[in-house]
XYZ file of N, CA and C in Angstrom:
810
model
N 138.560 64.359 107.440
C 139.054 63.342 108.326
C 139.091 62.042 107.666
N 140.289 61.325 107.659
C 140.470 60.107 107.060
C 139.817 58.981 107.809
N 139.169 58.004 107.079
C 138.493 56.933 107.657
C 139.457 55.721 107.712
N 139.541 55.030 108.855
C 140.515 53.932 108.969
C 139.982 52.613 108.373
N 140.865 51.861 107.675
C 140.528 50.653 107.189
C 141.557 49.660 107.691
N 141.063 48.570 108.299
C 141.917 47.507 108.822
C 142.167 46.447 107.682
N 143.464 46.139 107.498
C 143.875 45.126 106.508
C 144.308 43.906 107.263
N 143.698 42.754 107.009
C 144.113 41.470 107.695
C 144.695 40.559 106.658
N 145.969 40.343 106.692
C 146.591 39.529 105.698
C 148.036 39.086 106.255
N 148.394 37.828 106.101
C 149.681 37.338 106.621
C 150.702 37.245 105.482
N 150.386 37.724 104.314
C 151.320 37.794 103.213
C 151.882 39.195 103.048
N 153.103 39.337 103.434
C 153.606 40.695 103.592
C 153.633 41.469 102.258
N 153.925 40.863 101.187
C 154.010 41.593 99.913
C 152.613 42.105 99.518
N 151.629 41.278 99.761
C 150.205 41.594 99.381
C 149.809 42.807 100.309
N 150.152 42.583 101.606
C 149.677 43.666 102.608
C 150.330 44.968 102.277
N 151.534 45.059 101.847
C 152.212 46.315 101.488
C 151.498 46.939 100.284
N 151.318 46.145 99.258
C 150.726 46.651 98.025
C 149.213 47.168 98.277
N 148.495 46.431 99.022
C 147.058 46.893 99.318
C 147.130 48.131 100.230
N 148.028 48.153 101.158
C 148.158 49.321 102.025
C 148.445 50.555 101.227
N 149.349 50.417 100.256
C 149.721 51.554 99.394
C 148.590 52.028 98.620
N 147.807 51.119 98.094
C 146.621 51.542 97.325
C 145.532 52.241 98.157
N 145.350 51.714 99.361
C 144.334 52.282 100.245
C 144.784 53.730 100.670
N 146.028 53.825 101.049
C 146.551 55.194 101.436
C 146.594 56.191 100.321
N 146.592 55.703 99.061
C 146.608 56.623 97.972
C 145.257 57.402 97.874
N 144.200 56.856 98.491
C 142.963 57.566 98.510
C 142.988 58.610 99.665
N 142.679 59.827 99.359
C 142.785 60.934 100.381
C 141.850 60.763 101.583
N 140.807 59.962 101.388
C 139.779 59.819 102.525
C 140.042 58.553 103.378
N 141.101 57.752 103.045
C 141.254 56.470 103.737
C 142.623 56.364 104.302
N 142.790 55.619 105.345
C 144.085 55.324 105.931
C 144.092 53.870 106.375
N 145.081 53.045 105.979
C 145.179 51.749 106.220
C 145.970 51.314 107.414
N 145.415 50.367 108.231
C 146.156 49.804 109.372
C 146.320 48.266 109.114
N 147.548 47.825 109.218
C 147.806 46.426 108.851
C 147.884 45.461 110.067
N 147.303 44.321 109.934
C 147.375 43.329 110.910
C 147.764 42.006 110.309
N 148.990 41.586 110.721
C 149.716 40.502 110.046
C 149.311 39.149 110.635
N 148.699 39.155 111.831
C 148.347 37.915 112.491
C 147.067 38.052 113.268
N 146.577 36.844 113.731
C 145.395 36.891 114.499
C 145.638 37.541 115.891
N 146.837 37.326 116.434
C 147.141 37.971 117.738
C 147.133 39.487 117.582
N 147.685 40.092 116.463
C 147.589 41.513 116.279
C 146.246 42.006 116.163
N 145.366 41.304 115.452
C 143.943 41.693 115.368
C 143.240 41.684 116.751
N 143.495 40.631 117.505
C 142.941 40.602 118.873
C 143.433 41.709 119.713
N 144.707 42.104 119.639
C 145.210 43.222 120.460
C 144.573 44.556 120.011
N 144.338 44.669 118.732
C 143.655 45.873 118.218
C 142.269 45.998 118.709
N 141.528 44.917 118.736
C 140.157 44.905 119.180
C 140.105 45.218 120.707
N 141.064 44.649 121.423
C 141.112 44.895 122.883
C 141.433 46.323 123.180
N 142.282 46.935 122.387
C 142.589 48.395 122.678
C 141.316 49.258 122.438
N 140.486 48.927 121.505
C 139.236 49.709 121.314
C 138.327 49.610 122.488
N 138.277 48.388 123.115
C 137.418 48.225 124.257
C 137.977 48.964 125.480
N 139.292 49.025 125.612
C 139.935 49.608 126.752
C 140.132 51.098 126.673
N 140.311 51.600 125.490
C 140.624 53.035 125.313
C 139.733 53.648 124.230
N 138.728 54.519 124.685
C 137.807 55.147 123.742
C 138.539 56.054 122.778
N 139.712 56.444 123.041
C 140.462 57.329 122.141
C 141.109 56.617 120.998
N 141.206 55.324 121.107
C 141.760 54.488 120.065
C 140.809 54.449 118.917
N 141.369 54.708 117.712
C 140.518 54.817 116.523
C 140.011 53.482 116.056
N 138.683 53.350 116.018
C 138.113 52.059 115.543
C 137.918 52.081 114.023
N 137.888 50.933 113.378
C 137.823 50.935 111.859
C 136.483 51.350 111.360
N 136.438 51.894 110.173
C 135.281 52.146 109.454
C 134.953 51.022 108.443
N 136.015 50.154 108.214
C 135.740 49.036 107.303
C 136.934 48.156 107.534
N 136.696 46.818 107.330
C 137.754 45.759 107.530
C 137.829 44.959 106.288
N 139.150 44.879 105.766
C 139.488 44.158 104.550
C 140.130 42.769 104.994
N 139.621 41.682 104.635
C 140.163 40.366 105.047
C 140.622 39.677 103.815
N 141.897 39.198 103.838
C 142.401 38.483 102.751
C 141.869 37.102 102.739
N 141.195 36.640 101.642
C 140.540 35.409 101.605
C 141.555 34.260 101.845
N 142.600 34.330 101.139
C 143.579 33.207 101.189
C 144.148 33.081 102.641
N 144.381 34.267 103.295
C 144.853 34.227 104.671
C 143.879 33.472 105.600
N 142.603 33.923 105.514
C 141.598 33.332 106.371
C 141.231 31.864 106.088
N 141.425 31.481 104.889
C 141.178 30.028 104.583
C 142.160 29.160 105.283
N 143.406 29.615 105.456
C 144.450 28.875 106.206
C 144.104 28.617 107.646
N 143.293 29.535 108.207
C 142.943 29.395 109.663
C 141.472 28.995 109.791
N 140.904 28.479 108.767
C 139.551 28.057 108.749
C 138.570 29.282 109.131
N 138.911 30.368 108.566
C 138.116 31.674 108.687
C 138.003 32.116 110.153
N 139.098 31.942 110.882
C 139.055 32.232 112.315
C 138.975 33.776 112.438
N 139.509 34.570 111.554
C 139.456 36.027 111.594
C 138.046 36.541 111.498
N 137.343 36.058 110.502
C 135.909 36.462 110.335
C 135.047 36.070 111.545
N 135.302 34.887 111.962
C 134.490 34.394 113.137
C 134.798 35.317 114.377
N 136.077 35.655 114.536
C 136.439 36.576 115.578
C 135.750 37.979 115.540
N 135.781 38.484 114.324
C 135.194 39.787 113.997
C 133.636 39.840 114.355
N 132.956 38.772 113.969
C 131.538 38.650 114.206
C 131.245 38.549 115.723
N 132.109 37.940 116.571
C 131.829 37.714 117.910
C 132.271 38.925 118.754
N 133.211 39.758 118.271
C 133.739 40.812 119.064
C 132.791 42.078 119.109
N 132.441 42.489 120.243
C 131.498 43.529 120.458
C 132.033 44.915 119.981
N 133.388 45.121 120.152
C 133.942 46.353 119.817
C 133.913 46.566 118.268
N 133.809 45.555 117.484
C 133.846 45.610 116.047
C 132.500 45.255 115.435
N 131.502 45.098 116.262
C 130.130 44.717 115.783
C 129.660 45.817 114.828
N 129.100 45.377 113.697
C 128.504 46.286 112.714
C 129.444 46.867 111.734
N 130.793 46.705 111.901
C 131.747 47.239 110.908
C 131.699 46.409 109.657
N 131.461 47.049 108.464
C 131.479 46.244 107.222
C 132.756 45.435 106.942
N 132.556 44.263 106.477
C 133.708 43.375 106.160
C 133.704 43.097 104.715
N 134.872 43.448 104.074
C 135.134 43.131 102.606
C 136.128 41.997 102.571
N 135.969 41.070 101.684
C 136.928 40.146 101.378
C 137.789 40.564 100.150
N 139.039 40.342 100.095
C 139.817 40.560 98.991
C 140.511 39.269 98.580
N 140.609 39.033 97.246
C 141.215 37.812 96.779
C 141.874 38.046 95.453
N 142.884 37.179 95.228
C 143.695 37.409 93.949
C 142.875 37.063 92.726
N 142.065 35.950 92.833
C 141.176 35.644 91.781
C 139.747 35.528 92.296
N 138.903 36.284 91.743
C 137.453 36.256 92.180
C 136.745 35.271 91.386
N 136.130 34.265 92.162
C 135.251 33.252 91.500
C 133.886 33.200 92.206
N 132.929 32.610 91.524
C 131.607 32.497 92.126
C 131.624 31.670 93.336
N 132.440 30.642 93.360
C 132.543 29.751 94.557
C 133.106 30.537 95.767
N 134.104 31.362 95.528
C 134.623 32.185 96.604
C 133.611 33.208 97.068
N 132.938 33.809 96.170
C 131.879 34.768 96.483
C 130.808 34.074 97.424
N 130.374 32.927 97.067
C 129.412 32.251 97.827
C 129.855 31.996 99.248
N 131.171 31.527 99.370
C 131.648 31.270 100.689
C 131.816 32.568 101.473
N 132.254 33.645 100.880
C 132.411 34.912 101.557
C 131.040 35.506 102.008
N 130.114 35.507 101.140
C 128.763 36.024 101.516
C 128.114 35.203 102.595
N 128.365 33.876 102.561
C 127.854 33.003 103.637
C 128.496 33.311 104.988
N 129.769 33.823 104.954
C 130.455 34.218 106.210
C 130.132 35.616 106.616
N 129.330 36.316 105.891
C 128.880 37.654 106.307
C 129.607 38.785 105.636
N 130.310 38.497 104.559
C 131.037 39.552 103.894
C 130.036 40.452 103.142
N 130.317 41.744 103.083
C 129.551 42.670 102.358
C 129.891 42.636 100.892
N 131.176 42.667 100.553
C 131.603 42.706 99.211
C 132.879 41.778 99.022
N 133.031 41.257 97.880
C 134.233 40.486 97.510
C 134.953 41.206 96.400
N 136.211 41.667 96.640
C 136.937 42.491 95.634
C 138.317 41.769 95.217
N 138.563 41.785 93.948
C 139.845 41.266 93.460
C 140.902 42.386 93.672
N 142.167 41.936 93.913
C 143.261 42.902 94.047
C 144.353 42.543 92.997
N 145.056 43.451 92.498
C 145.144 44.880 92.892
C 143.793 45.557 92.594
N 143.410 46.534 93.487
C 142.071 47.239 93.345
C 142.022 48.137 92.176
N 140.929 48.189 91.545
C 140.605 49.147 90.525
C 140.154 50.422 91.223
N 140.057 51.446 90.407
C 139.657 52.751 90.882
C 138.168 52.620 91.398
N 137.399 51.808 90.778
C 136.038 51.575 91.152
C 135.963 50.827 92.496
N 136.844 49.834 92.680
C 136.927 49.155 93.977
C 137.277 50.029 95.138
N 138.282 50.908 94.884
C 138.663 51.845 95.931
C 137.510 52.813 96.272
N 136.821 53.165 95.267
C 135.607 54.012 95.488
C 134.550 53.308 96.287
N 134.339 52.037 96.100
C 133.338 51.240 96.854
C 133.864 51.149 98.388
N 135.190 50.956 98.500
C 135.672 50.907 99.888
C 135.401 52.299 100.659
N 135.807 53.333 99.900
C 135.600 54.667 100.515
C 134.113 54.933 100.834
N 133.260 54.610 99.923
C 131.759 54.908 100.164
C 131.234 54.116 101.308
N 131.654 52.777 101.361
C 131.196 51.964 102.432
C 131.732 52.395 103.808
N 132.939 52.856 103.815
C 133.431 53.374 105.067
C 132.741 54.695 105.496
N 132.475 55.539 104.475
C 131.833 56.780 104.786
C 130.405 56.536 105.215
N 129.700 55.561 104.620
C 128.324 55.275 104.991
C 128.252 54.703 106.402
N 129.270 53.911 106.739
C 129.310 53.330 108.087
C 129.502 54.375 109.116
N 130.386 55.368 108.882
C 130.676 56.402 109.822
C 129.332 57.287 109.965
N 128.677 57.545 108.935
C 127.443 58.332 108.986
C 126.397 57.601 109.854
N 126.308 56.251 109.656
C 125.430 55.528 110.440
C 125.778 55.488 111.931
N 127.076 55.320 112.149
C 127.472 55.312 113.564
C 127.371 56.559 114.232
N 127.617 57.687 113.534
C 127.389 59.047 114.060
C 125.929 59.241 114.416
N 125.013 58.761 113.561
C 123.578 58.944 113.768
C 123.151 58.109 114.950
N 123.682 56.819 115.119
C 123.335 56.055 116.263
C 123.793 56.678 117.593
N 125.071 57.298 117.540
C 125.567 57.902 118.705
C 124.724 59.081 119.067
N 124.257 59.849 118.043
C 123.344 61.006 118.288
C 121.999 60.519 118.880
N 121.527 59.457 118.391
C 120.169 58.871 118.952
C 120.414 58.485 120.366
N 121.512 57.848 120.674
C 121.798 57.432 122.070
C 121.924 58.665 123.050
N 122.569 59.682 122.477
C 122.724 60.880 123.277
C 121.337 61.573 123.536
N 120.570 61.684 122.449
C 119.246 62.227 122.578
C 118.359 61.447 123.448
N 118.442 60.119 123.315
C 117.665 59.185 124.255
C 118.102 59.476 125.750
N 119.333 59.555 125.990
C 119.801 59.805 127.382
C 119.283 61.204 127.860
N 119.381 62.153 126.996
C 118.941 63.555 127.359
C 117.391 63.508 127.689
N 116.608 62.884 126.825
C 115.157 62.817 127.017
C 114.845 62.000 128.277
N 115.569 60.942 128.509
C 115.318 60.101 129.728
C 115.607 60.964 130.947
N 116.765 61.704 130.921
C 117.111 62.529 132.084
C 116.086 63.622 132.287
N 115.599 64.239 131.187
C 114.496 65.242 131.250
C 113.251 64.696 131.817
N 112.865 63.488 131.372
C 111.624 62.865 131.904
C 111.773 62.587 133.434
N 112.943 62.093 133.850
C 113.207 61.764 135.230
C 113.189 63.107 136.069
N 113.808 64.130 135.544
C 113.715 65.473 136.218
C 112.285 65.941 136.378
N 111.514 65.801 135.228
C 110.130 66.236 135.304
C 109.360 65.426 136.350
N 109.604 64.190 136.360
C 108.883 63.261 137.337
C 109.181 63.678 138.779
N 110.496 63.940 138.986
C 110.914 64.354 140.322
C 110.378 65.704 140.727
N 110.285 66.642 139.734
C 109.695 67.933 140.095
C 108.272 67.897 140.365
N 107.544 66.894 139.612
C 106.109 66.721 139.915
C 105.914 66.146 141.274
N 106.708 65.157 141.660
C 106.660 64.581 142.988
C 106.995 65.578 144.042
N 107.930 66.425 143.724
C 108.362 67.424 144.748
C 107.182 68.469 144.895
N 106.553 68.859 143.856
C 105.456 69.756 143.870
C 104.276 69.191 144.671
N 103.941 67.913 144.507
C 102.943 67.274 145.305
C 103.345 67.236 146.749
N 104.593 66.924 146.982
C 105.006 66.835 148.400
C 104.984 68.177 149.066
N 105.449 69.262 148.380
C 105.430 70.572 148.972
C 104.071 71.064 149.170
N 103.132 70.776 148.199
C 101.786 71.224 148.405
C 101.127 70.578 149.645
N 101.463 69.269 149.842
C 100.917 68.539 150.936
C 101.446 69.186 152.254
N 102.747 69.385 152.301
C 103.412 69.946 153.513
C 102.890 71.348 153.860
N 102.663 72.116 152.685
C 102.159 73.460 152.886
C 100.759 73.414 153.520
N 99.933 72.425 153.068
C 98.608 72.347 153.545
C 98.553 71.917 154.993
N 99.641 71.204 155.423
C 99.705 70.789 156.842
C 100.327 71.710 157.733
N 101.569 72.192 157.387
C 102.325 73.104 158.228
C 101.951 74.535 158.027
N 101.427 74.916 156.861
C 101.098 76.265 156.575
C 100.057 76.859 157.489
N 99.270 76.031 158.038
C 98.197 76.495 158.916
C 98.653 76.888 160.258
N 99.822 76.402 160.675
C 100.326 76.604 161.996
C 101.665 77.371 162.099
N 102.480 77.245 161.102
C 103.785 77.816 161.066
C 103.937 78.997 160.132
N 104.847 79.864 160.409
C 105.070 80.957 159.507
C 105.690 80.510 158.182
N 105.661 81.373 157.208
C 106.136 80.904 155.940
C 107.666 80.577 155.982
N 108.414 81.349 156.821
C 109.848 81.042 156.910
C 110.125 79.663 157.482
N 109.308 79.250 158.367
C 109.476 77.914 159.031
C 109.164 76.827 158.032
N 107.992 77.095 157.296
C 107.665 76.073 156.290
C 108.748 75.947 155.190
N 109.299 77.075 154.767
C 110.379 77.070 153.749
C 111.575 76.320 154.285
N 111.879 76.443 155.557
C 113.052 75.788 156.134
C 112.834 74.281 156.078
N 111.601 73.900 156.349
C 111.278 72.461 156.385
C 111.403 71.889 154.944
N 110.932 72.662 153.998
C 110.875 72.208 152.575
C 112.272 72.222 151.892
N 113.100 73.259 152.249
C 114.267 73.447 151.449
C 115.441 72.680 152.055
N 115.445 72.491 153.401
C 116.604 71.893 154.025
C 116.268 70.473 154.505
N 117.149 69.454 154.171
C 116.849 68.164 154.665
C 116.737 67.988 156.144
N 117.379 68.901 156.875
C 117.398 68.849 158.300
C 116.233 69.723 158.896
N 115.468 70.397 157.935
C 114.427 71.289 158.463
C 113.349 70.611 159.317
N 113.002 69.407 158.967
C 111.998 68.693 159.757
C 112.535 67.722 160.778
N 113.839 67.751 161.020
C 114.499 66.785 161.864
C 114.073 67.025 163.382
N 113.844 65.963 164.042
C 113.426 66.105 165.405
C 114.564 66.669 166.221
N 114.260 67.506 167.174
C 115.244 68.198 167.955
C 115.356 69.686 167.696
N 115.331 69.969 166.355
C 115.277 71.355 165.879
C 116.510 72.150 166.375
N 116.319 73.441 166.558
C 117.332 74.336 166.999
C 116.892 75.174 168.240
N 117.839 75.590 169.002
C 117.528 76.356 170.237
C 117.407 77.828 169.898
N 116.399 78.509 170.341
C 116.173 79.944 170.188
C 115.434 80.536 171.421
N 115.738 81.760 171.721
C 115.082 82.459 172.778
C 113.663 82.973 172.291
N 112.595 82.347 172.867
C 111.232 82.754 172.412
C 110.368 82.971 173.604
N 109.187 83.514 173.336
C 108.183 83.825 174.330
C 106.983 82.931 174.052
N 106.535 82.180 175.060
C 105.350 81.338 174.998
C 104.172 82.087 175.338
N 103.137 82.028 174.395
C 101.848 82.740 174.574
C 100.698 81.815 174.593
N 99.814 81.933 175.591
C 98.576 81.227 175.615
C 97.387 82.218 175.767
N 96.587 82.271 174.827
C 95.451 83.204 174.907
C 94.135 82.494 174.738
N 93.121 82.919 175.438
C 91.839 82.322 175.356
C 90.706 83.354 175.449
N 89.506 82.922 175.331
C 88.331 83.830 175.313
C 87.932 83.945 176.855
N 87.849 85.199 177.316
C 87.495 85.477 178.695
C 86.032 85.063 178.837
N 85.688 84.405 179.891
C 84.281 83.984 180.260
C 83.702 83.058 179.271
N 84.547 82.247 178.620
C 84.028 81.277 177.612
C 83.043 80.310 178.160
N 83.335 79.828 179.408
C 82.465 78.832 179.971
C 81.038 79.334 180.193
N 80.937 80.571 180.785
C 79.607 81.161 180.991
C 78.898 81.439 179.687
N 79.670 81.929 178.628
C 79.146 82.204 177.332
C 78.626 80.935 176.688
N 79.254 79.743 176.930
C 78.838 78.582 176.296
C 77.515 78.095 176.808
N 77.198 78.518 178.062
C 75.918 78.079 178.675
C 74.785 78.983 178.105
N 75.029 80.205 177.612
C 73.978 81.063 177.185
C 73.778 81.075 175.631
N 74.905 80.783 174.934
C 74.811 80.908 173.441
C 74.533 79.552 172.733
N 74.035 79.621 171.581
C 73.667 78.331 170.788
C 75.082 77.768 170.314
N 75.041 76.504 169.985
C 76.275 75.771 169.496
C 76.779 76.432 168.233
N 75.855 76.839 167.304
C 76.309 77.443 166.098
C 77.029 78.723 166.258
N 76.542 79.516 167.229
C 77.118 80.780 167.543
C 78.535 80.589 168.183
N 78.613 79.613 169.111
C 79.872 79.337 169.733
C 80.900 78.893 168.760
N 80.492 78.082 167.780
C 81.519 77.630 166.812
C 81.972 78.723 165.871
N 81.044 79.624 165.500
C 81.410 80.804 164.757
C 82.442 81.686 165.546
N 82.162 81.873 166.760
C 82.992 82.649 167.619
C 84.460 82.054 167.738
N 84.480 80.710 167.998
C 85.818 80.082 168.086
C 86.556 80.157 166.730
N 85.768 79.971 165.659
C 86.411 79.894 164.368
C 86.986 81.347 164.063
N 86.326 82.329 164.392
C 86.756 83.725 164.118
C 87.970 84.013 165.003
N 87.903 83.719 166.313
C 88.959 84.037 167.197
C 90.288 83.293 166.920
N 90.095 81.976 166.741
C 91.377 81.165 166.420
C 91.930 81.521 165.101
N 91.076 81.790 164.129
C 91.465 82.124 162.803
C 92.271 83.471 162.766
N 91.753 84.483 163.379
C 92.417 85.746 163.440
C 93.711 85.628 164.227
N 93.699 84.914 165.357
C 94.945 84.801 166.118
C 96.026 84.056 165.299
N 95.624 83.033 164.683
C 96.659 82.260 163.864
C 97.244 83.069 162.781
N 96.433 83.882 162.100
C 96.926 84.794 161.056
C 97.877 85.756 161.542
N 97.597 86.409 162.727
C 98.456 87.454 163.336
C 99.786 86.813 163.803
N 99.597 85.673 164.419
C 100.845 85.050 164.951
C 101.822 84.624 163.834
N 101.343 84.061 162.800
C 102.195 83.745 161.640
C 102.780 84.964 160.910
N 101.924 86.000 160.957
C 102.379 87.319 160.396
C 103.658 87.848 161.009
N 103.726 87.604 162.407
C 104.808 88.115 163.177
C 105.839 87.031 163.412
N 105.849 86.002 162.504
C 106.802 84.896 162.509
C 106.752 84.025 163.802
N 105.587 83.940 164.328
C 105.332 83.065 165.464
C 104.951 81.705 164.958
N 104.790 80.788 165.902
C 104.448 79.381 165.563
C 103.294 78.916 166.485
N 102.176 78.440 165.818
C 101.084 77.894 166.673
C 101.447 76.541 167.123
N 101.469 76.260 168.422
C 101.797 74.913 168.896
C 100.561 74.026 168.902
N 99.469 74.578 169.485
C 98.216 73.678 169.455
C 97.059 74.679 169.836
N 95.876 74.101 169.616
C 94.548 74.680 170.090
C 94.117 73.861 171.161
N 93.754 74.519 172.309
C 93.171 73.881 173.502
C 91.862 74.438 173.858
N 90.841 73.809 173.307
C 89.419 74.297 173.466
C 89.388 75.676 172.862
N 89.034 76.705 173.716
C 89.018 78.103 173.258
C 90.330 78.869 173.236
N 91.390 78.106 173.628
C 92.756 78.760 173.764
C 93.659 78.381 172.633
N 94.640 79.201 172.410
C 95.633 78.982 171.463
C 97.019 79.074 172.067
N 97.841 78.091 171.876
C 99.175 78.048 172.468
C 100.192 78.319 171.301
N 101.017 79.347 171.523
C 101.975 79.726 170.417
C 103.306 80.214 171.060
N 104.255 80.254 170.129
C 105.572 80.878 170.552
C 105.842 81.959 169.519
N 106.464 83.035 170.080
C 106.888 84.156 169.241
C 108.284 84.546 169.629
N 109.077 85.107 168.709
C 110.465 85.386 169.009
C 110.656 86.637 169.871
N 109.756 87.575 169.829
C 109.914 88.804 170.650
C 108.713 89.098 171.423
N 108.839 89.575 172.617
C 107.703 89.821 173.496
C 106.655 90.838 172.978
N 107.076 91.943 172.436
C 106.143 92.947 171.958
C 105.143 92.368 170.980
N 105.454 91.366 170.257
C 104.575 90.828 169.278
C 103.310 90.227 169.990
N 103.519 89.781 171.223
C 102.292 89.244 171.893
C 101.306 90.259 172.073
N 101.731 91.481 172.532
C 100.728 92.539 172.778
C 100.142 93.021 171.470
N 100.898 93.106 170.428
C 100.481 93.491 169.136
C 99.357 92.447 168.721
N 99.691 91.180 168.827
C 98.750 90.133 168.383
C 97.420 90.266 169.224
N 97.566 90.397 170.526
C 96.383 90.443 171.332
C 95.528 91.678 171.045
N 96.118 92.785 170.878
C 95.377 94.024 170.545
C 94.684 93.910 169.146
N 95.382 93.271 168.169
C 94.726 93.144 166.906
C 93.576 92.218 166.964
N 93.724 91.099 167.791
C 92.649 90.206 167.916
C 91.436 90.830 168.635
N 91.771 91.680 169.509
C 90.621 92.358 170.280
C 89.873 93.296 169.356
N 90.553 93.897 168.399
C 89.877 94.721 167.416
C 88.895 93.927 166.577
């Protein structure tokens, strides 16, 4: 894949010659910008269209930029779409004074033109290095986004597990597993109002509990109630019933079919 090099120069003959030299390299492709307006349009297209090819290196003609008080270089440094792209200056005659000015303006390299084979190689290597760096940065950004999403998912799962465990500890004592699952899995599961179903209401208590309470000790009565209510709750939930409440020694529940009541009572009696 050829790496794009932007050429900024308002001298047409120089622009054509430099473009020809750049394109002679199999790994490079030159794009010419004859004016500041053209450069601004190119930068804007990068910002608006991700498919528009951004440069891997920018070549600025020193003599052209001197005429505009280095407005091109200042624009390149301020433009976010071109941030980080290496900037090379090219000049007809390379002097120490020009080099000092170019380096002060943020240039990476100052090259005399026409370019030598070595200069073309420097341009190619710099463009290649920038693309490698940009690809690595994009990879890091993608990996960071993936890790962030994974951490967020993990945190949400942990919160969900804590929530579900809490709801199970509350509702699991009184509702069947199907009812609890409906509450946990569906947003409308715990909504007030619920759904209408044909059910049978059952209230069961201990016969003669009042007289027993007068004769037995408190510890014995507690054990008896614990056993009775525990067994009844287990059987009711087993048959997809729902415990509404405990009333003293009685248990109030609903079941979907009437025969389940007799089964529950008979099992409890055993």
